Amino acid sequence: MYPSSVRQLIDSFKNLPGIGEKSAERLAFSMVNFDKETLTNFSNAIVNVRDLVSTCKICGNISEGDICSICSNEDRNNGMIFVVEKPKDIFLFEKLGVYKGRYHVLGGLLSPLEGIGPDDINLKSLLERVRDGKVKEVILALKPSVEGETTMQYIRKVLSEMDVTVSKIATGVPIGTDMEYIDSLTLELAIDERKDIS
Amino acid sequence: MYPSSVRQLIDSFKNLPGIGEKSAERLAFSMVNFDKETLTNFSNAIVNVRDLVSTCKICGNISEGDICSICSNEDRNNGMIFVVEKPKDIFLFEKLGVYKGRYHVLGGLLSPLEGIGPDDINLKSLLERVRDGKVKEVILALKPSVEGETTMQYIRKVLSEMDVTVSKIATGVPIGTDMEYIDSLTLELAIDERKDIS
């Protein structure tokens, strides 16, 4: 019923997370009104992502080239590895501008329920990097969920045999949030991990 | 900070309605994991929309070609014109499959507040189509807002000099909605336009 090019665009949008038929229709129809240059830029951006973006051979970050800009930056501290679930997490932490070490992307979390084991995530290469000997501290920054905690416990265990400090980022009450909007598990953790300020 | 192709894709997504920086980042990062074929199809769909889709010279619908599939369909009734705001509205009504006449897309609504007058929307060509003489009824299907009502009143007035019936689709309580979720203006209209069923 729709012109076939519009139908094709709707179907493409439906591949995106959280975009169903109705949202895809709305987005595709809005693009019909874009000027030709904007459409060309959009199309080129997709082609460039397709042709240029790959996975960093060291840390698993997204990269234009074999090694990402963080791994190839010689000014960064080789003594620390910050372990995250997804490439996007790296950019969240980089925006803060406080961490100057290296990263490692697992690309997933351990989940016995879903059958995701240690060999299914990017863990072996983390152990190899730590075994190299330059790394003094591994900072685990996985989300505080069952899978995240399981993965952090597993990494803590396998790294316990090596000469490296393992830490994890703090869980607790986020700043600026009203208590009533925070889930009970977070509140419990915040009490358990309370800090003496006397 | 992001690889430049990813940054370009984020910026492209931000042109879409309701997509801000955070949503655009989420969508762009999800596309990094798409396979090459899916990315090629998406890019081609945009190029095809750019190169193939234009506006129907008769009714203002989107079309691959000068005249849209509805205007070029000889089986449809030339005696009725269904007036809508946007091309997308046509497809909403076509999905119902009950209307077999012609359409006319205004491409906007009159809004004295925003300085949108009769010359700023696709109104002149509607009058020309009615003046042709074949049209017996013009059905106004604009949204029941201040702008929609203003536009319908204006069209009713200019068409009053011509030999044509002007109707508008009914406003009232939508089916399957709990009363408490319906705004008071709709409820008032539903009372004003009540139907005798005795």
XYZ file of C-alpha atoms in Angstrom:
396
model
C 0.000 0.000 0.000
C 2.864 2.371 0.810
C 5.210 3.222 -2.076
C 7.792 0.408 -2.053
C 10.735 2.646 -1.109
C 8.803 3.944 1.910
C 7.835 0.367 2.843
C 11.525 -0.629 2.628
C 12.478 2.268 4.916
C 9.773 1.353 7.452
C 11.096 -2.224 7.513
C 14.643 -0.974 8.050
C 13.588 1.163 11.005
C 11.866 -1.865 12.533
C 15.300 -3.499 12.973
C 16.149 -0.859 15.575
C 15.561 -1.605 19.271
C 12.236 -0.357 20.615
C 10.920 0.606 17.149
C 7.708 -1.149 16.133
C 5.537 -0.742 13.037
C 3.845 2.483 14.202
C 7.050 4.246 15.242
C 8.780 3.062 12.084
C 5.959 4.515 9.968
C 6.203 7.824 11.811
C 9.985 8.015 11.332
C 9.883 6.960 7.662
C 7.174 9.507 6.858
C 9.120 12.270 8.567
C 12.101 11.428 6.348
C 10.031 11.887 3.208
C 10.080 15.598 4.059
C 13.861 15.785 4.590
C 15.893 17.627 1.980
C 18.068 15.557 -0.357
C 21.315 16.502 1.376
C 20.113 15.324 4.788
C 19.011 12.015 3.260
C 22.366 11.628 1.484
C 24.234 12.274 4.736
C 22.092 9.747 6.596
C 22.641 7.087 3.938
C 26.396 7.790 3.817
C 26.642 7.557 7.597
C 25.181 4.063 7.484
C 27.523 3.013 4.665
C 30.496 4.410 6.594
C 29.520 2.547 9.751
C 29.177 -0.600 7.642
C 32.562 -0.183 5.937
C 34.716 1.486 8.581
C 33.630 0.380 12.029
C 35.044 -2.832 13.462
C 36.053 -4.159 16.876
C 39.354 -3.154 18.488
C 41.616 -6.219 18.513
C 42.906 -5.357 21.984
C 39.970 -4.191 24.093
C 36.806 -4.938 22.084
C 35.778 -1.273 21.764
C 34.310 -0.110 18.452
C 36.993 1.333 16.245
C 37.687 2.690 12.789
C 40.758 0.530 12.264
C 42.260 -2.517 14.030
C 43.155 -0.683 17.240
C 40.835 1.863 18.885
C 41.833 5.410 19.749
C 42.089 4.599 23.465
C 44.330 1.539 23.051
C 46.559 3.417 20.604
C 46.895 6.440 22.922
C 50.373 6.177 24.456
C 49.617 8.765 27.133
C 47.186 6.492 28.937
C 48.012 4.436 32.020
C 48.783 0.784 31.180
C 48.479 -0.182 34.839
C 44.694 -0.063 34.976
C 41.965 -1.870 33.040
C 38.377 -0.765 33.368
C 36.032 -3.681 32.500
C 32.670 -2.807 30.923
C 29.846 -4.724 29.287
C 29.354 -2.738 26.048
C 31.395 -0.329 23.888
C 28.847 2.380 24.672
C 29.806 2.172 28.360
C 33.350 3.298 27.461
C 31.997 6.537 26.028
C 29.829 7.133 29.108
C 32.896 6.894 31.352
C 35.130 8.803 28.915
C 32.680 11.721 29.015
C 33.503 12.106 32.702
C 37.150 12.624 31.768
C 38.429 11.278 35.106
C 39.780 7.879 34.098
C 43.035 7.716 32.145
C 43.748 3.978 32.023
C 42.748 1.257 29.552
C 39.399 -0.473 28.940
C 38.158 -3.967 28.227
C 34.743 -4.743 26.686
C 33.219 -8.100 27.642
C 30.469 -7.887 25.029
C 28.052 -9.630 27.365
C 27.553 -10.885 30.917
C 27.623 -14.392 32.351
C 24.145 -15.854 32.630
C 23.765 -19.509 33.611
C 20.019 -19.153 32.989
C 20.534 -18.085 29.366
C 23.453 -20.444 28.883
C 26.053 -17.692 28.540
C 29.310 -19.003 29.971
C 32.887 -17.652 30.273
C 33.754 -18.729 26.711
C 30.839 -16.761 25.259
C 32.111 -13.369 26.388
C 35.391 -11.551 25.741
C 37.059 -12.863 28.937
C 40.039 -14.903 27.741
C 41.664 -11.827 26.202
C 41.198 -9.956 29.503
C 43.113 -12.686 31.354
C 45.853 -12.541 28.704
C 46.153 -8.790 29.113
C 46.424 -9.132 32.897
C 48.904 -12.009 32.570
C 51.155 -9.637 30.602
C 52.134 -8.227 33.987
C 51.877 -4.461 33.425
C 48.349 -4.309 34.845
C 48.188 -3.401 38.545
C 44.404 -2.919 38.945
C 41.284 -4.228 37.231
C 38.207 -2.076 37.882
C 34.906 -3.857 37.295
C 32.138 -1.536 36.103
C 29.301 -3.901 35.249
C 25.713 -3.138 36.023
C 24.472 -4.204 39.466
C 22.162 -6.975 38.240
C 22.255 -10.720 38.871
C 24.265 -11.186 35.656
C 26.549 -8.252 36.421
C 27.292 -9.464 39.959
C 27.802 -13.058 38.754
C 30.274 -11.862 36.140
C 32.146 -9.665 38.614
C 32.398 -12.523 41.130
C 33.679 -14.835 38.412
C 36.337 -12.371 37.248
C 37.366 -11.670 40.860
C 37.850 -15.411 41.355
C 39.911 -16.103 38.234
C 42.059 -13.013 38.847
C 42.657 -13.955 42.508
C 45.491 -16.218 41.355
C 47.255 -13.298 39.660
C 49.183 -10.418 41.151
C 46.559 -7.743 40.485
C 44.123 -5.657 42.551
C 40.472 -6.141 41.589
C 37.928 -3.446 42.505
C 34.372 -2.686 41.538
C 32.634 0.648 41.246
C 30.380 1.589 44.152
C 26.679 0.848 44.258
C 24.365 3.074 46.266
C 21.884 5.910 46.107
C 22.376 8.060 42.983
C 22.798 11.785 43.569
C 19.775 14.009 42.967
C 17.184 11.235 43.097
C 14.317 11.225 45.530
C 14.531 8.200 47.848
C 11.041 7.053 46.943
C 12.081 6.370 43.335
C 14.953 4.070 44.254
C 14.386 0.310 44.281
C 14.635 -1.539 47.567
C 17.672 -3.613 46.558
C 19.685 -0.440 45.910
C 18.589 0.977 49.260
C 19.628 -2.237 51.032
C 23.027 -2.148 49.331
C 23.426 1.512 50.240
C 22.870 0.611 53.906
C 25.201 -2.416 53.781
C 27.952 -0.366 52.173
C 27.493 2.703 54.386
C 30.612 4.828 55.014
C 31.805 6.022 58.418
C 32.011 9.811 58.213
C 32.506 10.488 61.948
C 35.226 11.138 20.953
C 33.047 8.648 19.057
C 34.506 7.292 15.801
C 33.533 9.872 13.182
C 31.223 7.544 11.241
C 29.317 6.729 14.431
C 29.153 10.443 15.291
C 27.764 11.148 11.793
C 25.110 8.452 12.284
C 24.119 9.849 15.692
C 23.710 13.302 14.135
C 21.574 11.853 11.351
C 19.260 10.163 13.829
C 18.871 13.452 15.684
C 17.072 14.874 12.632
C 14.179 12.512 13.311
C 11.192 13.705 15.359
C 11.394 12.843 19.062
C 14.998 11.591 18.832
C 17.458 13.439 21.070
C 21.177 12.855 21.681
C 20.667 9.923 24.058
C 18.173 8.063 21.869
C 20.311 8.751 18.803
C 23.362 7.276 20.560
C 21.384 4.191 21.532
C 20.103 3.672 17.973
C 23.496 4.293 16.343
C 25.259 1.881 18.701
C 22.674 -0.799 18.027
C 23.378 -0.437 14.296
C 27.075 -1.095 14.833
C 26.040 -4.690 15.580
C 23.857 -5.075 12.465
C 25.149 -7.345 9.716
C 26.404 -5.726 6.520
C 23.349 -6.691 4.487
C 20.927 -5.052 6.920
C 23.012 -1.874 6.849
C 23.136 -1.925 3.044
C 19.351 -2.335 2.857
C 18.814 0.538 5.287
C 21.130 2.825 3.340
C 19.522 1.848 0.015
C 16.046 2.492 1.417
C 17.061 6.055 2.277
C 18.605 6.602 -1.161
C 15.456 5.241 -2.822
C 13.207 7.529 -0.776
C 15.477 10.422 -1.746
C 15.465 9.586 -5.459
C 12.015 8.098 -6.047
C 9.521 9.693 -3.684
C 7.881 12.962 -4.660
C 4.510 14.645 -4.194
C 1.523 13.648 -6.326
C 0.741 16.558 -8.661
C -3.004 16.056 -8.191
C -3.655 15.333 -4.514
C -0.382 16.004 -2.661
C 0.052 12.405 -1.498
C 3.549 10.918 -1.520
C 4.198 9.037 -4.730
C 6.843 7.239 -6.716
C 6.104 9.134 -9.911
C 4.124 12.281 -10.808
C 0.709 10.823 -10.001
C 0.085 8.630 -6.940
C -1.437 5.165 -7.056
C -4.801 6.427 -5.759
C -5.175 9.278 -8.267
C -4.151 6.975 -11.123
C -6.626 4.252 -10.088
C -9.531 4.527 -12.558
C -11.806 2.358 -10.427
C -12.121 4.953 -7.703
C -15.040 7.335 -7.332
C -14.322 10.805 -8.775
C -17.349 12.253 -7.004
C -15.787 12.368 -3.534
C -12.703 14.066 -2.135
C -11.488 13.202 1.345
C -9.420 16.113 2.727
C -6.579 15.245 5.131
C -3.698 17.101 6.721
C -0.782 14.755 5.966
C 0.025 11.980 3.451
C 0.239 9.535 6.360
C -3.468 10.152 7.096
C -4.327 8.722 3.675
C -2.741 5.409 4.589
C -4.566 5.351 7.924
C -7.913 5.685 6.158
C -6.907 3.357 3.311
C -6.156 0.610 5.838
C -9.849 0.669 6.777
C -10.692 -0.188 3.176
C -14.108 1.500 3.340
C -13.511 4.674 1.319
C -13.222 4.377 -2.464
C -13.095 8.039 -3.549
C -10.218 10.463 -4.037
C -8.030 12.292 -1.498
C -6.534 15.737 -1.077
C -3.579 16.498 1.218
C -3.450 20.035 2.635
C 0.087 19.638 3.978
C -0.757 21.811 6.971
C -3.575 23.553 8.835
C -4.584 27.202 9.027
C -3.133 28.877 12.097
C -3.536 32.645 12.473
C -1.333 32.450 15.589
C 1.563 30.928 13.658
C 0.887 33.029 10.571
C -0.195 30.097 8.412
C -2.823 31.363 5.977
C -4.800 29.847 3.062
C -1.903 30.427 0.619
C 0.503 28.456 2.814
C -1.370 25.164 2.506
C -2.432 23.107 -0.505
C -5.883 24.714 -0.730
C -5.979 26.408 -4.140
C -5.606 23.080 -5.931
C -8.505 21.667 -3.876
C -10.756 24.492 -5.064
C -9.638 23.874 -8.653
C -10.466 20.194 -8.321
C -13.931 20.995 -6.963
C -14.487 23.664 -9.622
C -13.948 20.947 -12.253
C -17.515 19.925 -11.504
C -17.238 16.150 -11.107
C -16.961 16.362 -7.321
C -20.247 15.926 -5.453
C -18.970 15.740 -1.860
C -15.928 16.982 0.047
C -15.326 15.103 3.318
C -13.168 16.974 5.822
C -11.062 14.674 8.020
C -8.825 17.086 9.899
C -7.982 16.627 13.544
C -10.400 18.203 16.041
C -8.022 20.922 17.261
C -8.293 24.721 17.064
C -6.297 24.662 13.806
C -8.252 21.717 12.424
C -11.620 23.312 13.176
C -10.470 26.696 11.800
C -9.352 25.031 8.585
C -12.584 23.046 8.231
C -14.684 26.186 8.808
C -12.642 28.075 6.207
C -13.007 25.322 3.606
C -16.733 25.034 4.354
C -17.058 28.781 3.712
C -15.153 28.943 0.425
C -16.911 25.828 -0.870
C -20.371 27.186 0.089
C -20.396 29.144 -3.205
C -19.943 25.943 -5.204
C -22.402 23.148 -5.962
C -20.883 20.592 -3.609
C -21.792 18.914 -0.322
C -19.261 19.486 2.480
C -19.188 17.076 5.427
C -16.791 16.403 8.259
C -16.045 13.150 10.041
C -17.720 12.745 13.439
C -16.086 13.709 16.711
C -17.005 11.905 19.910
C -16.006 9.231 22.341
C -13.642 6.677 20.784
C -14.665 3.028 21.085
C -13.004 0.960 23.778
C -11.711 3.880 25.827
C -12.610 4.345 29.450
C -14.501 7.631 29.942
C -12.054 8.873 32.548
C -9.227 9.027 29.973
C -11.128 11.229 27.544
C -10.543 14.989 27.636
C -13.422 17.238 28.637
C -13.696 18.966 25.240
C -14.285 15.622 23.527
C -16.912 14.731 26.132
C -18.666 18.093 25.617
C -18.674 17.559 21.842
C -19.987 14.032 22.294
C -22.912 15.454 24.282
C -23.579 18.291 21.810
C -23.549 15.892 18.872
C -25.589 13.175 20.568
C -27.737 10.985 18.287
C -31.383 10.160 18.811
C -31.634 6.375 18.933
C -35.238 6.131 20.174
